[in-house]
JSON list of C-alpha atoms in Angstrom, two decimals:
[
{"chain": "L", "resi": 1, "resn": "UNK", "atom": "CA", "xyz": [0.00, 0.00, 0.00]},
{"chain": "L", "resi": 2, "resn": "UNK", "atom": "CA", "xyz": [1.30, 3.49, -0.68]},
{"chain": "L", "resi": 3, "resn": "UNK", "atom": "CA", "xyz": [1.49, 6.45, 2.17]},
{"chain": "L", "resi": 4, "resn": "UNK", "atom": "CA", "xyz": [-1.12, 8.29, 0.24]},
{"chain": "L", "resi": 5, "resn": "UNK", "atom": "CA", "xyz": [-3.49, 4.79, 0.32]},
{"chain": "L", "resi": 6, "resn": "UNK", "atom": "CA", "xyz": [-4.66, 4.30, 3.73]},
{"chain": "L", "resi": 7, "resn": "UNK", "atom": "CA", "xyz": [-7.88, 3.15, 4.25]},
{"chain": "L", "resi": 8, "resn": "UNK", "atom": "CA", "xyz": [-8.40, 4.57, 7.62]},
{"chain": "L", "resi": 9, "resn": "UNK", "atom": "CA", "xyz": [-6.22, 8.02, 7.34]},
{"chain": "L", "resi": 10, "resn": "UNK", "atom": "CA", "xyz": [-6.67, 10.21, 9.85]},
{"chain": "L", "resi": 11, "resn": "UNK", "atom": "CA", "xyz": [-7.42, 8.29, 12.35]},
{"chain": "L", "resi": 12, "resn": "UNK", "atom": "CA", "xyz": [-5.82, 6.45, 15.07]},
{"chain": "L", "resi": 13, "resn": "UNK", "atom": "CA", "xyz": [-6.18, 3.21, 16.96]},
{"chain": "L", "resi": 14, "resn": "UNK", "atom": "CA", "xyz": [-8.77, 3.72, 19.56]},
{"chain": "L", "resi": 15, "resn": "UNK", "atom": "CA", "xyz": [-10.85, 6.87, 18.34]},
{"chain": "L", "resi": 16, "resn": "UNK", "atom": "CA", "xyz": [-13.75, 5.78, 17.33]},
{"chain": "L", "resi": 17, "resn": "UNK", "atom": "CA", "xyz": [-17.22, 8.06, 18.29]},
{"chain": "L", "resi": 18, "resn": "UNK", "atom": "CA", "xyz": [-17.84, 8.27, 22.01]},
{"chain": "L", "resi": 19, "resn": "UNK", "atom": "CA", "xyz": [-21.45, 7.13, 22.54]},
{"chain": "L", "resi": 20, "resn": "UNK", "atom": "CA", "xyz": [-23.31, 6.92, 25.50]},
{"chain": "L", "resi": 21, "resn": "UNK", "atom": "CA", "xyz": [-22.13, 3.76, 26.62]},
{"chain": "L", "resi": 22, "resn": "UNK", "atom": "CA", "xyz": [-18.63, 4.72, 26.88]},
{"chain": "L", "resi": 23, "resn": "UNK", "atom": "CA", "xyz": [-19.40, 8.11, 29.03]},
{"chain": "L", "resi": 24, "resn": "UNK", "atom": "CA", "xyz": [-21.94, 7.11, 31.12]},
{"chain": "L", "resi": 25, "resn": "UNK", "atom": "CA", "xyz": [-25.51, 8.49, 31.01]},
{"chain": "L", "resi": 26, "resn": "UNK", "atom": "CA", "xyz": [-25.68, 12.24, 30.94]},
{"chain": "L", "resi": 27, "resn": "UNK", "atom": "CA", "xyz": [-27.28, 14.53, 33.95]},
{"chain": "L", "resi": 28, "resn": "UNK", "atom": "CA", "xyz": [-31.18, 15.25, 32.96]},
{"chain": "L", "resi": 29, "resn": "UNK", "atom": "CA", "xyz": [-31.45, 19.08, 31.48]},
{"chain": "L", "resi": 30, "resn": "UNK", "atom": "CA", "xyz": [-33.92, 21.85, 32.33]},
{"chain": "L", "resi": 31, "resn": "UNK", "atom": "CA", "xyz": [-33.58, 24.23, 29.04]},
{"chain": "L", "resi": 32, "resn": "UNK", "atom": "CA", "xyz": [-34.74, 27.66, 30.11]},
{"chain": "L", "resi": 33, "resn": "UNK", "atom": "CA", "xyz": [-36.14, 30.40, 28.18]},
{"chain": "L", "resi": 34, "resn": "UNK", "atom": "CA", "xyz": [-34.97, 34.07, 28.63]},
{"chain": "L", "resi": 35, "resn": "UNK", "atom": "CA", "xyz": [-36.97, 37.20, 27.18]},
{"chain": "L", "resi": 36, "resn": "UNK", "atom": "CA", "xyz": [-35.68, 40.48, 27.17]},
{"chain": "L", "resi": 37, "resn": "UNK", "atom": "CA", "xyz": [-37.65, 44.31, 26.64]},
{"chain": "L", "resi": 38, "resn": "UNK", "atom": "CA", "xyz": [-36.37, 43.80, 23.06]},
{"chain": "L", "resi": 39, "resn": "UNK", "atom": "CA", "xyz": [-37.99, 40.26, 22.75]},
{"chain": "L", "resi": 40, "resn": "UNK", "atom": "CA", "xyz": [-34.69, 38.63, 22.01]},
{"chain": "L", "resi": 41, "resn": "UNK", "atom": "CA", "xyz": [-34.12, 34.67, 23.59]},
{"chain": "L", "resi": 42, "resn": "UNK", "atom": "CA", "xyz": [-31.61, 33.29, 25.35]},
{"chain": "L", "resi": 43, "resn": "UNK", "atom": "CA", "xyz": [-31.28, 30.04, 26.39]},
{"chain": "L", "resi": 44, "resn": "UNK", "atom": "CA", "xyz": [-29.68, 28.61, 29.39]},
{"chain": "L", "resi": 45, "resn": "UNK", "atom": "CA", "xyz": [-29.31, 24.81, 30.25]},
{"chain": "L", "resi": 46, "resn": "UNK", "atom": "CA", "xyz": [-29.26, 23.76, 33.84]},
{"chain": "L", "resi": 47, "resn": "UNK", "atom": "CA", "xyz": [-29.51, 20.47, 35.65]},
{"chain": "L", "resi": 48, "resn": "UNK", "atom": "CA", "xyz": [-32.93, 19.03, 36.29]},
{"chain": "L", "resi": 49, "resn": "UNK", "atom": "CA", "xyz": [-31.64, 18.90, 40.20]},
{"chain": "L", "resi": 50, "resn": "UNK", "atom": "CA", "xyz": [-31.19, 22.55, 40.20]},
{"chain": "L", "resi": 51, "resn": "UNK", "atom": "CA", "xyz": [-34.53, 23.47, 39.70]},
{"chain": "L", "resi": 52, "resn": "UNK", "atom": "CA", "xyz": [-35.38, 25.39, 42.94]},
{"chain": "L", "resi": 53, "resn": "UNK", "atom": "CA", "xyz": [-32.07, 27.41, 42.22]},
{"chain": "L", "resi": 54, "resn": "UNK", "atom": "CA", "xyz": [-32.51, 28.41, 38.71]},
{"chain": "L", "resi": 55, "resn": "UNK", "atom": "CA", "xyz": [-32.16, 31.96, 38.32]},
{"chain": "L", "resi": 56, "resn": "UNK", "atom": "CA", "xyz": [-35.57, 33.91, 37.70]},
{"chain": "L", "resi": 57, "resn": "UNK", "atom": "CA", "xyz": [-33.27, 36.87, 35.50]},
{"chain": "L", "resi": 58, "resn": "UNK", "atom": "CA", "xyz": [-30.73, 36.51, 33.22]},
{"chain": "L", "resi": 59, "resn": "UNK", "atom": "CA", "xyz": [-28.45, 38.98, 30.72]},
{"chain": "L", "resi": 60, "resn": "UNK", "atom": "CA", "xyz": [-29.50, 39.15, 27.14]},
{"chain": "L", "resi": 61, "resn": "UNK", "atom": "CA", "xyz": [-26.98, 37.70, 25.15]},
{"chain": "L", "resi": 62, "resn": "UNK", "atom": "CA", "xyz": [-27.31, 40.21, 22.18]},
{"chain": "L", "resi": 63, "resn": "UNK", "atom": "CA", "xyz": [-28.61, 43.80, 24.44]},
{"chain": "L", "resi": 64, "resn": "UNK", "atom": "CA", "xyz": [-27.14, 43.04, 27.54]},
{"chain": "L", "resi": 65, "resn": "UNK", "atom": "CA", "xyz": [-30.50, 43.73, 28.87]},
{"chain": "L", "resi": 66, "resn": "UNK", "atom": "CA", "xyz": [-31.69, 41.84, 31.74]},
{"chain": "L", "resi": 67, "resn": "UNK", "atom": "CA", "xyz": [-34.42, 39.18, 30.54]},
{"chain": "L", "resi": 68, "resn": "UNK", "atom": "CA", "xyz": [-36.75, 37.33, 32.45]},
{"chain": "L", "resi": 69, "resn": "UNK", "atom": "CA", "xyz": [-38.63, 34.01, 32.02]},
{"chain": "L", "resi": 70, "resn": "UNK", "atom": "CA", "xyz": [-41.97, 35.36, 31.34]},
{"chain": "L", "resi": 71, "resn": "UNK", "atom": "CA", "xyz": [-41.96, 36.05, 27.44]},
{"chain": "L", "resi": 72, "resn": "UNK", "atom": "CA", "xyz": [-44.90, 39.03, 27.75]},
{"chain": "L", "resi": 73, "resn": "UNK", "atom": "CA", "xyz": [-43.53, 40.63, 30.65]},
{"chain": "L", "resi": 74, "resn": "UNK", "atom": "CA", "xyz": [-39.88, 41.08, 30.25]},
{"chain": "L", "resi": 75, "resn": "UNK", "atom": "CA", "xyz": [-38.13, 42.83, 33.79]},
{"chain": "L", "resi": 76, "resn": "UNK", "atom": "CA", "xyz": [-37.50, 46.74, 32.79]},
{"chain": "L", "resi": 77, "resn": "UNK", "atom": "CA", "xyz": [-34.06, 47.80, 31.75]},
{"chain": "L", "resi": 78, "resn": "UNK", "atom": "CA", "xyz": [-31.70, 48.54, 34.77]},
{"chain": "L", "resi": 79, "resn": "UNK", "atom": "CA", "xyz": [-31.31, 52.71, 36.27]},
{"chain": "L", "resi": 80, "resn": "UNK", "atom": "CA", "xyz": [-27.97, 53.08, 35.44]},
{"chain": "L", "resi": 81, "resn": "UNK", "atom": "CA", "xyz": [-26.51, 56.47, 37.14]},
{"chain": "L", "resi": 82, "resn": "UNK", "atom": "CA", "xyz": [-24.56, 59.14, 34.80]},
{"chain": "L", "resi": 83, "resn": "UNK", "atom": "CA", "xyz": [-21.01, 59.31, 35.67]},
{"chain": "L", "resi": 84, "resn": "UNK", "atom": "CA", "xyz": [-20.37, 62.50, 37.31]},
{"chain": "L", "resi": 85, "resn": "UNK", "atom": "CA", "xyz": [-17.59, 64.83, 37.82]},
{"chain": "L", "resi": 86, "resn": "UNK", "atom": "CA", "xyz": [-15.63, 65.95, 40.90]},
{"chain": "L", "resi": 87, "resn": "UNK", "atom": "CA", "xyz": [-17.55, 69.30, 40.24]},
{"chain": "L", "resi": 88, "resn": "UNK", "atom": "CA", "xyz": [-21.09, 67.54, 40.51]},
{"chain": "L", "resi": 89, "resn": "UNK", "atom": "CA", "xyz": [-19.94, 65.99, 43.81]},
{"chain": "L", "resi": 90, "resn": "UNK", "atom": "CA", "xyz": [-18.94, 69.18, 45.17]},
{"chain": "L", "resi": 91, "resn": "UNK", "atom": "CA", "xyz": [-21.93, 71.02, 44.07]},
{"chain": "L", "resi": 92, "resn": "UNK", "atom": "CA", "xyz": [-23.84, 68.28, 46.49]},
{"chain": "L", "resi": 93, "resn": "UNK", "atom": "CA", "xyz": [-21.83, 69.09, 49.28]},
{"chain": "L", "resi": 94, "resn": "UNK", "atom": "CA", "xyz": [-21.80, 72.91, 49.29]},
{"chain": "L", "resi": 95, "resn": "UNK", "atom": "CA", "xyz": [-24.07, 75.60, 48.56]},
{"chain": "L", "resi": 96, "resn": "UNK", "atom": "CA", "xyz": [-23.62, 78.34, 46.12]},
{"chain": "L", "resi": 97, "resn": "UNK", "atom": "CA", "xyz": [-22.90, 80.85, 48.75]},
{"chain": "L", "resi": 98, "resn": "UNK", "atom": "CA", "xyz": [-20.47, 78.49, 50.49]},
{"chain": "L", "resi": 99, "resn": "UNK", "atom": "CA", "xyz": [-18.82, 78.13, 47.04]},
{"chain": "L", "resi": 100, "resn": "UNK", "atom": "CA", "xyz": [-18.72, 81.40, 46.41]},
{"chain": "L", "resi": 101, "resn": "UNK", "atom": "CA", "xyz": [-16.74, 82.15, 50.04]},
{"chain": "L", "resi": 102, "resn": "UNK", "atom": "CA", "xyz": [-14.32, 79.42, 49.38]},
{"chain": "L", "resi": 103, "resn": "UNK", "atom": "CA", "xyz": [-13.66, 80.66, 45.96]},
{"chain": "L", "resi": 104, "resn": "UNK", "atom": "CA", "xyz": [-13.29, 84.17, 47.13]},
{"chain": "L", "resi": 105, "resn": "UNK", "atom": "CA", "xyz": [-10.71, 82.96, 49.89]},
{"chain": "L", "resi": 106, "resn": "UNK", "atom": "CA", "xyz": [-8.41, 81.02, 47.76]},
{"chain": "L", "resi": 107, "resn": "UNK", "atom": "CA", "xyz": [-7.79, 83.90, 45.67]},
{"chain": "L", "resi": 108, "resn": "UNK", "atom": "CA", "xyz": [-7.11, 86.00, 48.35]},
{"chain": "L", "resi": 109, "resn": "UNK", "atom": "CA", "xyz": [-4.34, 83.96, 49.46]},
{"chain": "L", "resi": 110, "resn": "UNK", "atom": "CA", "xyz": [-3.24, 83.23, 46.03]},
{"chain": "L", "resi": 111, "resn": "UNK", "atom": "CA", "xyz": [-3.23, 87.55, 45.10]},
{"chain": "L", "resi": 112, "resn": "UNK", "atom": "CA", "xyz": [-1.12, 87.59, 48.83]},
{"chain": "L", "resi": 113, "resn": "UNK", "atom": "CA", "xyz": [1.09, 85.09, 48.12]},
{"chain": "L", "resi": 114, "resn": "UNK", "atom": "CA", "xyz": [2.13, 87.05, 44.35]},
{"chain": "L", "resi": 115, "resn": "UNK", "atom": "CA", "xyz": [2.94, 90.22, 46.38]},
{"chain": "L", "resi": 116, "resn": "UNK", "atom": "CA", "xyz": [4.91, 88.12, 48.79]},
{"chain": "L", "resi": 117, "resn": "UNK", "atom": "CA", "xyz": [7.26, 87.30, 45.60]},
{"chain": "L", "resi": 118, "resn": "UNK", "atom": "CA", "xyz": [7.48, 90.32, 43.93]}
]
């Protein structure tokens, strides 16, 4: 026989398809179905022996929305906060007139500390 000839090339002694038998029977599924505000599916596979933990929410694999198990009432989209500035947090903490002294203070000292190196 030449090299190019086999009858069985690419394969090797011992790898035929793995069935059941050789593995062992596998663990009972629970497919759940996920339903986002968009109306886009996800599906998650879980064991049947997990049922009481299965998660009642789940991300939307194309959105990122969170999606929920009931297909005509879908869980709202998340509140996300706006990032905000050091500015914004300051404004919280003082008032305009408090603001106003502070600002009026450091440029005092900085207009006193100029003549101080002239």
């Amino acid at each position: 026989m030449s090299a190019g000839g086999s009858a069985i090339k690419g394969t090797r002694i011992g790898s035929g398809p793995m069935g059941e038998t050789e593995r062992g029977e596998s663990a009972p599924r629970l497919v759940m179905s996920y339903w986002c505000a968009h109306g886009h599916e996800t599906t998650r596979a879980f064991a049947e022996e997990a049922r009481s933990d299965v998660p009642v929410e789940w991300e939307c694999r194309r959105c990122g929305l969170p999606a929920g198990v009931d297909r005509d009432d879908p869980p709202a989209a998340r509140r996300t906060e706006p990032y905000k500035t050091h500015l914004a947090y300051v404004k919280e903490r003082r008032s305009e007139a408090e603001g106003e002294a502070l600002l009026e203070e450091a440029l005092q000292a900085l207009r006193e500390g100029r003549r101080l190196f002239r």
